[in-house]
Coordinates of C-alpha atoms in Angstrom, one line a residue:
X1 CA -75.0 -15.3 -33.9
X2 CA -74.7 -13.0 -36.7
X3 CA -72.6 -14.5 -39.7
X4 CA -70.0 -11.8 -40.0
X5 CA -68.8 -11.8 -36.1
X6 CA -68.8 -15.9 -36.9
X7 CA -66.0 -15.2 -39.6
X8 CA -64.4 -13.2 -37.3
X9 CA -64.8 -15.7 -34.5
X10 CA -63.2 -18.4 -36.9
X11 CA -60.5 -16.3 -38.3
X12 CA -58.8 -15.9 -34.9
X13 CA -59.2 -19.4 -34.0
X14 CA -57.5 -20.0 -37.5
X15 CA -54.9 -17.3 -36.3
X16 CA -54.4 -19.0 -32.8
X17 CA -54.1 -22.8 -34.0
X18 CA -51.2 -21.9 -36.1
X19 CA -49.3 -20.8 -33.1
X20 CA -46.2 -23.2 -32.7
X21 CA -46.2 -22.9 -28.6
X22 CA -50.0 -23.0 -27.8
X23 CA -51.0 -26.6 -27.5
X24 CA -54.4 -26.1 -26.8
X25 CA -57.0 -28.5 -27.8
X26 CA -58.5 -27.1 -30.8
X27 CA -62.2 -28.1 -30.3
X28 CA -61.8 -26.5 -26.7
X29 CA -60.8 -23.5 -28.3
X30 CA -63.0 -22.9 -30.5
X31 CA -66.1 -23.6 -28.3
X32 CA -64.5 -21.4 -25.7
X33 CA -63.9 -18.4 -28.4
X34 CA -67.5 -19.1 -29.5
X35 CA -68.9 -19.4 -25.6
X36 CA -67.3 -16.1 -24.4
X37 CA -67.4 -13.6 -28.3
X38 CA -64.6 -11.1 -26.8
X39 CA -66.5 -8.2 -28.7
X40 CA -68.9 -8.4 -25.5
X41 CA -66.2 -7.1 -23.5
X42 CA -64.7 -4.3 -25.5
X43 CA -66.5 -1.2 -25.2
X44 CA -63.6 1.3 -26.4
X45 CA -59.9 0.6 -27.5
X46 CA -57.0 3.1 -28.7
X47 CA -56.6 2.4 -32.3
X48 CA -53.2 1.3 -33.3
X49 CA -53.0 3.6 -37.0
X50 CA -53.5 6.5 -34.4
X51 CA -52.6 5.7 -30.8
X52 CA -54.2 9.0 -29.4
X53 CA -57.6 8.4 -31.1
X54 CA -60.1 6.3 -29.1
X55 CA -62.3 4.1 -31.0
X56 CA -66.4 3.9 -29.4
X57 CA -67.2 0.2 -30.1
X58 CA -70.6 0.2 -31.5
X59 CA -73.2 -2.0 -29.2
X60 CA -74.3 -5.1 -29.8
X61 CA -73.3 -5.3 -33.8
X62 CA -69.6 -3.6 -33.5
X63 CA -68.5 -2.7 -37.3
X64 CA -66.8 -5.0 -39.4
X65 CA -63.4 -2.7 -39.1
X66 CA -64.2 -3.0 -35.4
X67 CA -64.6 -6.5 -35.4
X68 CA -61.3 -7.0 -37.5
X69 CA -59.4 -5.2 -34.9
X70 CA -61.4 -7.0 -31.9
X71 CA -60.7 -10.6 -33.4
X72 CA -57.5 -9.6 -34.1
X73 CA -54.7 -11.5 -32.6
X74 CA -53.4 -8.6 -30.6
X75 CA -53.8 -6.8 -27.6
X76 CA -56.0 -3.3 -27.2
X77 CA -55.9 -0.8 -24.8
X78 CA -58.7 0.0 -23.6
X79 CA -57.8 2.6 -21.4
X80 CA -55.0 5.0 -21.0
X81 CA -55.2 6.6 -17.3
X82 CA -55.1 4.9 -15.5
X83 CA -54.3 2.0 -18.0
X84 CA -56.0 -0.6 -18.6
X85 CA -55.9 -3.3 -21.6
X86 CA -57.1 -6.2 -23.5
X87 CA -54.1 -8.9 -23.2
X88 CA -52.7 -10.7 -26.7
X89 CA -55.4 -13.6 -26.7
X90 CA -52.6 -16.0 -28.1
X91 CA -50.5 -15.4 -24.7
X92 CA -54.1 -15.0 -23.0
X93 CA -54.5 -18.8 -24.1
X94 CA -51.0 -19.6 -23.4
X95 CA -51.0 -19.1 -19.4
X96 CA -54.4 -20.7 -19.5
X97 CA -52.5 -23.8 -20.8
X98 CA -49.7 -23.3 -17.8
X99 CA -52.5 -22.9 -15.3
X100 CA -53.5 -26.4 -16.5
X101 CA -57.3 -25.6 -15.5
X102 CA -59.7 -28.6 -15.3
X103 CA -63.3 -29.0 -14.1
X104 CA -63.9 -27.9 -10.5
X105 CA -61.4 -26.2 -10.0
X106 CA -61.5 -22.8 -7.9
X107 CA -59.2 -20.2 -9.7
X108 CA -58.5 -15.9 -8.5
X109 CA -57.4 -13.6 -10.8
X110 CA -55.2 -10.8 -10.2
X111 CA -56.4 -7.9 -12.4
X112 CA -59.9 -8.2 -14.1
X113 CA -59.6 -5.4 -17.0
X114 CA -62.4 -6.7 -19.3
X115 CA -63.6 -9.4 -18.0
X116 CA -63.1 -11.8 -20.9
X117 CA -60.3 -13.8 -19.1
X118 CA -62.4 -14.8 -16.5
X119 CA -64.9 -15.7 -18.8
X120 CA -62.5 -17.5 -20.2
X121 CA -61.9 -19.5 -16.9
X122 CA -65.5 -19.9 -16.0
X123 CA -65.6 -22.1 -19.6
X124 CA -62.7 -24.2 -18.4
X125 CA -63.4 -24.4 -15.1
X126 CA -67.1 -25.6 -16.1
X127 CA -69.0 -23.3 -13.0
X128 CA -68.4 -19.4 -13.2
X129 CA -69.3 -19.3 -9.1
X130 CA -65.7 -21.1 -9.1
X131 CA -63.9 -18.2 -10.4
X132 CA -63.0 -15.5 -8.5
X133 CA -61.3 -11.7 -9.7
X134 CA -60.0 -8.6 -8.6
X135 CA -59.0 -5.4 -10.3
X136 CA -58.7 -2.1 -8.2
X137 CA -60.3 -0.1 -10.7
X138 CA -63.7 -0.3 -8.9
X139 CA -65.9 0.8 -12.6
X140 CA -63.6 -1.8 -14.5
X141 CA -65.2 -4.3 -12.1
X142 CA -68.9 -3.3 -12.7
X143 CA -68.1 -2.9 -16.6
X144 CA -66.9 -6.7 -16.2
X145 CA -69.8 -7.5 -14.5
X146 CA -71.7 -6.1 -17.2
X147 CA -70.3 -8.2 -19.8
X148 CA -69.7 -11.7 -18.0
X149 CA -74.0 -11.0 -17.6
X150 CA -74.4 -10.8 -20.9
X151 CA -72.9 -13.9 -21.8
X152 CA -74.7 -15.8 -19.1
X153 CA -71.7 -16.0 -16.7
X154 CA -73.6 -14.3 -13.3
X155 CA -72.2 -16.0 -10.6
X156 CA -68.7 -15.1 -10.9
X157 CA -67.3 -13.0 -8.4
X158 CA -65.5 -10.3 -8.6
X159 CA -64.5 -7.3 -6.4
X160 CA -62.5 -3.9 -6.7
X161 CA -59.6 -3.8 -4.4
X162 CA -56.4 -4.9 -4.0
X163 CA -55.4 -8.9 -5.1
X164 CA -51.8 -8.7 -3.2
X165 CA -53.9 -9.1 -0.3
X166 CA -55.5 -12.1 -0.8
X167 CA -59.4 -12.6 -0.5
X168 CA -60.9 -12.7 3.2
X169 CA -58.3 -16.0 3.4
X170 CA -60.1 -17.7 0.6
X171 CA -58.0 -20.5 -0.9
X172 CA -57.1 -21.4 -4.1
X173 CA -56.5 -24.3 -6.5
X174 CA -55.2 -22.1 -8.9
X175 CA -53.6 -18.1 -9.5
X176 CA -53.5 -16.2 -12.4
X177 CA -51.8 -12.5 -12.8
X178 CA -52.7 -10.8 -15.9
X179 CA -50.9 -7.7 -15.1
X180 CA -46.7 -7.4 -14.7
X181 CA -46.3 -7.9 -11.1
X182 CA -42.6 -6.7 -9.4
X183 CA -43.1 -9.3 -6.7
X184 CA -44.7 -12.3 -5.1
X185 CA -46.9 -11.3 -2.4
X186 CA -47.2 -13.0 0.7
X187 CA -50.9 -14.0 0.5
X188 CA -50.3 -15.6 -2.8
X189 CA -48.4 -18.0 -1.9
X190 CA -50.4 -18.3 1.5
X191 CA -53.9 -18.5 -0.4
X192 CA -52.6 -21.4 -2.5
X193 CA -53.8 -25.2 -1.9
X194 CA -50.8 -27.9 -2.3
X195 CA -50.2 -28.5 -5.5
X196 CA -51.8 -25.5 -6.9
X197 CA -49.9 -23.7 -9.2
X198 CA -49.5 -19.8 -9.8
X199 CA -49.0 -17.5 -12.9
X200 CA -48.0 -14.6 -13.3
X201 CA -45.7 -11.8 -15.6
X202 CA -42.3 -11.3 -13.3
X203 CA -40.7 -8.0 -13.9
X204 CA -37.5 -8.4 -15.2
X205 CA -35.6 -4.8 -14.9
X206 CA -35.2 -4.6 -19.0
X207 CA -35.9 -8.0 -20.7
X208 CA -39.7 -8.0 -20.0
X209 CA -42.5 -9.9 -17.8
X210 CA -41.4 -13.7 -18.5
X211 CA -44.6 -15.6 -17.7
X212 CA -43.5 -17.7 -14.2
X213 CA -45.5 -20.8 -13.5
X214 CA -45.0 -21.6 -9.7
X215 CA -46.5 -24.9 -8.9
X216 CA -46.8 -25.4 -4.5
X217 CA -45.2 -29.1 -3.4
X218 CA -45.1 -29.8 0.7
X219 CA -45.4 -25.8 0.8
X220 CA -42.6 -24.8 -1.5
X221 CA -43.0 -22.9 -4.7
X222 CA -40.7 -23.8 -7.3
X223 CA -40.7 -24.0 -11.4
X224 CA -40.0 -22.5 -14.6
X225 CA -40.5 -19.1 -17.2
X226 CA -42.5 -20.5 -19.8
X227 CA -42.5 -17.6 -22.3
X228 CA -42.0 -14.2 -22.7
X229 CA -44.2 -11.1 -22.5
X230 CA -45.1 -7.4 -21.7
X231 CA -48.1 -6.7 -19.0
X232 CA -49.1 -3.4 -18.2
X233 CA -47.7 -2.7 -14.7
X234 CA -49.1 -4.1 -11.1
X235 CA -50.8 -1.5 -8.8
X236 CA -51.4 -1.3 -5.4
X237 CA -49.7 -1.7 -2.7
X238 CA -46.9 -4.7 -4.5
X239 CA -46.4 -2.2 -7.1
X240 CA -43.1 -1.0 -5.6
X241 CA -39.3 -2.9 -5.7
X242 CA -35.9 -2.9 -6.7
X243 CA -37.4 -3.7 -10.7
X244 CA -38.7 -0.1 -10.6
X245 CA -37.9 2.7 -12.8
X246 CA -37.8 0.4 -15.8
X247 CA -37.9 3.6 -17.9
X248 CA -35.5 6.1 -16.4
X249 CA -35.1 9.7 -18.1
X250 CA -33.3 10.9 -20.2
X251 CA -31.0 13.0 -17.6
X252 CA -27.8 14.8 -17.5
X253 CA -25.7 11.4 -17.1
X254 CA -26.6 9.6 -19.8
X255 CA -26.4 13.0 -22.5
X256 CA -23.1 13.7 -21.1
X257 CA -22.1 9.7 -21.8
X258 CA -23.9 10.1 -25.1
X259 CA -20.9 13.1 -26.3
X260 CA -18.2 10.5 -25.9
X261 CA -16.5 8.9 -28.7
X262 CA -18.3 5.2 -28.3
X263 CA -16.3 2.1 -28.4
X264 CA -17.5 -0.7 -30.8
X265 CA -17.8 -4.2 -29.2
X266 CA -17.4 -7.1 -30.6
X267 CA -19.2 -9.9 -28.8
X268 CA -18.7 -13.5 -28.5
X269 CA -22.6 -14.4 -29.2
X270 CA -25.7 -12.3 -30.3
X271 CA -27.0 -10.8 -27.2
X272 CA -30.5 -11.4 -27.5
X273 CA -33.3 -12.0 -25.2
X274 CA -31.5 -15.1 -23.3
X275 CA -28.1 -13.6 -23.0
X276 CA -29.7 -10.1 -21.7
X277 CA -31.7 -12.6 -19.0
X278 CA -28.2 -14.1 -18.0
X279 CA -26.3 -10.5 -18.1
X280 CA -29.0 -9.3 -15.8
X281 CA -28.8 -12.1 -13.2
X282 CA -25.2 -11.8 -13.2
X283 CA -25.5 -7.8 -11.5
X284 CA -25.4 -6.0 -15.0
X285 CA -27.7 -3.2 -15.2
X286 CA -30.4 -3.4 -17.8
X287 CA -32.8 -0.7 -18.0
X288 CA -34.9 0.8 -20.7
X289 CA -34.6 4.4 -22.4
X290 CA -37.3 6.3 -24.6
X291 CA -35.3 6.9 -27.3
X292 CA -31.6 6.8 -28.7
X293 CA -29.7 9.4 -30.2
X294 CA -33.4 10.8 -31.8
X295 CA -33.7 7.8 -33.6
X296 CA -34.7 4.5 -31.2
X297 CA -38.1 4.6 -29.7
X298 CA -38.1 2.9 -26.4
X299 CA -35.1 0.8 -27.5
X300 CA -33.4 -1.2 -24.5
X301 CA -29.8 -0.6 -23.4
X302 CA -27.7 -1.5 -21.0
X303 CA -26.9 1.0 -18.5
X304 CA -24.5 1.6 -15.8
X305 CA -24.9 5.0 -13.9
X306 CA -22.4 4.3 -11.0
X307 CA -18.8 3.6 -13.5
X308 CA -21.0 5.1 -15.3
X309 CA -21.3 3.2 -19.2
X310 CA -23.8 3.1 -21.5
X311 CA -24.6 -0.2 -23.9
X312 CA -26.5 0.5 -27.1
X313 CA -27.0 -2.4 -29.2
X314 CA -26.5 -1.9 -33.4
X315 CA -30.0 -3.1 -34.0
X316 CA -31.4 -0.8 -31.6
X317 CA -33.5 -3.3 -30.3
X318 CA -31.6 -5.2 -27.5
X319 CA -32.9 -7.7 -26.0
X320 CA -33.8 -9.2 -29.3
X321 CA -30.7 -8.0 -31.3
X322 CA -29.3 -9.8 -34.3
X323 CA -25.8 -8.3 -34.4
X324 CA -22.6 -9.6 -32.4
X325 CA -21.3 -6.1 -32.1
X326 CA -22.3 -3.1 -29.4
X327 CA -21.5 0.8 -29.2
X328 CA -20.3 1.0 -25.6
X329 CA -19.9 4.6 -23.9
X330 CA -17.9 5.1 -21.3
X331 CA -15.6 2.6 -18.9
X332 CA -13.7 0.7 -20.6
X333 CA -13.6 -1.5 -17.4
X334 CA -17.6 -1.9 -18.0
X335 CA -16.6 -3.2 -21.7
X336 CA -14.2 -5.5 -20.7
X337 CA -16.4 -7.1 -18.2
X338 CA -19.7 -7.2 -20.6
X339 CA -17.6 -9.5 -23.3
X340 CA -16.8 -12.1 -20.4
X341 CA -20.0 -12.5 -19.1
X342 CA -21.0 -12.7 -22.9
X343 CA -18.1 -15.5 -23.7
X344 CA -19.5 -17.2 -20.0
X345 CA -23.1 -17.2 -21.0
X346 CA -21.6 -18.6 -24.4
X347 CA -19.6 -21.5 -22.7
X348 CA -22.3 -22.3 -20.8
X349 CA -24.1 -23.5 -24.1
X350 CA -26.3 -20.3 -24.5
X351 CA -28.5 -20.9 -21.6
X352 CA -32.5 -20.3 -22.4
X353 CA -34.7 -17.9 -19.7
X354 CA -36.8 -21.1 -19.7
X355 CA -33.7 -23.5 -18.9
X356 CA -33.6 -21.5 -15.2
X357 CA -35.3 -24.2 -12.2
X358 CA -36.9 -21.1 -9.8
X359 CA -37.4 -21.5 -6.3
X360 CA -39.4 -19.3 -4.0
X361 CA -36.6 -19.1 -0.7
X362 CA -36.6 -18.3 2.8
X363 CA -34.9 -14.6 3.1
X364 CA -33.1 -15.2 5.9
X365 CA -31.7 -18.3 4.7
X366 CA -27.6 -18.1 3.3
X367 CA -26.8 -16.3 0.0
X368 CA -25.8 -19.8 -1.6
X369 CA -25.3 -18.4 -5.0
X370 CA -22.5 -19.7 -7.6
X371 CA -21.5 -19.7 -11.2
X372 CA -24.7 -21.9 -11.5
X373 CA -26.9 -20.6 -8.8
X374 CA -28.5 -16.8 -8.6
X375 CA -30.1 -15.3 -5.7
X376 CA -32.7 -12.4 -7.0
X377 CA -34.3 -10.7 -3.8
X378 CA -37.5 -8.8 -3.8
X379 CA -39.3 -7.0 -1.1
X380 CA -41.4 -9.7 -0.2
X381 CA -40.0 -12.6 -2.0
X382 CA -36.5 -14.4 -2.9
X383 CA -36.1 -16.2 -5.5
X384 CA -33.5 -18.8 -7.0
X385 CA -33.1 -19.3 -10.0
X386 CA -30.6 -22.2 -11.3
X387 CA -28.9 -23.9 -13.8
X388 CA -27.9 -27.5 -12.4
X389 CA -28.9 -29.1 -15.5
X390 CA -26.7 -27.2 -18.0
X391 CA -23.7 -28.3 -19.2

């Protein structure tokens, strides 16, 4: 291998092994970033200085610049309609560690995009006819095919068309989603073995794709968020649910609210990322919008269009705000019942996202939710998410 893509290969691994939440072991890393040299599945990315220029990736000996930004630890769109990109490897890594992957094991992935997580796989897995992916964009899948080749991987199979239905019945000891997914479908949970475990992005109407990790005991899904991220959306026929729209416009509603005199808040506890998770579960509206008064781009508020109210955090960057204080437009009923659920989530010790025990439920069964205990339902899932353990 030439010596400059080696620097490049070490630098990342140098990058990743700092990382405070990936546990991987660090001689498996590096052989595996070493075994499957991601520049052999980047052909083309969207540079970052200039998001509408496309960069060509120069084949087999990519330039240095490209090679910075390939080894990079970010991820690269590599295409824009329909969209398609090269995940973060450090969160790439990090739901390899929750799928706990181990010799022999049999794994499908929902959405193949490059191809280099499933070359990925094949390494940990130790037999690339084990792994198994799906993307519907059908010249994706032969691009994939392409570059898992190159590397040696030939045997893994992959297919356009549409993961939320399963594969001909196949089974699974394990499921990975690499794209933000709305909903559990049916045949995931069908196509998995007992005891296997699923991962996947949850969309979470306006705090993100937490990464779920569902493991299956005596036929029952149940577990935890394990950390937080942003996934291109899930196509197909899943793509739909009540977490759509997670970027309404800009209409008449929400200019007219945006004339009013706002009310300054002052809240109990920051609302970051944790509170906004609780706010949500507890029936306030979070939902994102492109910009704020000219100045916010794609800045997160909290939105009510039925009192109707508008939330706009000072830092402009709810859910990760540092600032106990909100503009509030509109009811004052809305402002009064934001600081409650604020002092609530407050009392309640500041619950995490990843405190929450989930539990995929039967939909038919009784609404048992309580101050503790949230029912989120889903077109073709129900989920429970809990908080026994906090005090």
């Amino acid at each position: 291998m030439d010596a400059t893509i080696q620097t490049h290969i070490e630098n990342l691994f140098k990058d990743l092994v700092k990382q405070k939440y990936l546990q991987s072991d660090p001689d498996w890393l590096k052989q595996t970033l070493f075994k499957v040299p991601r520049h052999h599945f980047i052909e083309q990315y969207y540079d970052h200085e200039e998001p509408s220029k496309i960069v060509q990736v120069e084949s087999p000996r990519p330039t240095s610049k490209q090679l910075e930004m390939i080894y990079s630890d970010r991820g690269l769109m590599i295409r824009e309609d329909p969209h398609s990109a090269a995940s973060q490897p450090v969160l790439i890594f990090g739901m390899l560690e929750d799928l706990k992957l181990t010799t022999g094991l049999k794994v499908l992935e929902v959405g193949t995009g490059s191809g280099w997580n499933a070359g990925l796989i094949a390494c940990s897995v130790g037999d690339d006819s084990l792994v198994y992916s799906m993307d519907l964009q059908a010249d994706l899948v032969e691009k994939a095919r392409n570059h898992l080749n190159a590397i040696g991987f030939n045997h893994v199979n992959l297919r356009a068309g549409d993961a939320g239905l399963g594969w001909d019945g196949e089974t699974f000891d394990r499921i990975i989603v690499t794209v933000g997914s709305p909903d559990i479908p049916p045949a995931w949970a069908e196509s998995l073995i007992e005891g296997g475990i699923l991962v996947m992005p949850l969309k979470t109407r306006g705090v993100g794709d937490p990464i779920l990790r569902l493991q299956k005991r005596e036929g029952k899904l149940t577990g935890k968020f394990t950390r937080w991220a942003g996934f291109m959306s899930l196509q197909g026929n899943f793509c739909s649910s009540s977490e759509d729209r997670l970027e309404p416009s800009w209409d008449s509603g929400v200019e007219a609210l945006l004339q009013e005199e706002p009310t300054s808040v002052s809240l109990p506890a920051v609302c970051g990322t944790d509170c906004a998770f609780w706010l949500r579960l507890n029936g306030v509206p979070i939902q994102t919008l492109g910009e704020y008064n000219g100045s916010y781009t794609n800045a997160p508020v909290l939105l009510d269009r039925e009192l109707p109210a508008l939330y706009v955090p000072y830092s402009g960057s709810f859910p990760f705000g540092t600032d106990k204080r909100m503009d509030v437009y509109g009811s004052q009923e809305l402002v009064d019942g934001l600081v409650k659920k604020v002092e609530e989530w407050a009392d309640l010790g500041g619950p995490k996202y990843t405190d929450y025990h989930i539990e995929l439920i039967d939909p038919t069964g009784s609404d048992d939710a309580s101050f503790y205990s949230y029912i989120d339902k889903r077109p073709n899932a129900t989920l429970r998410f809990s908080l026994e353990d906090v005090s």
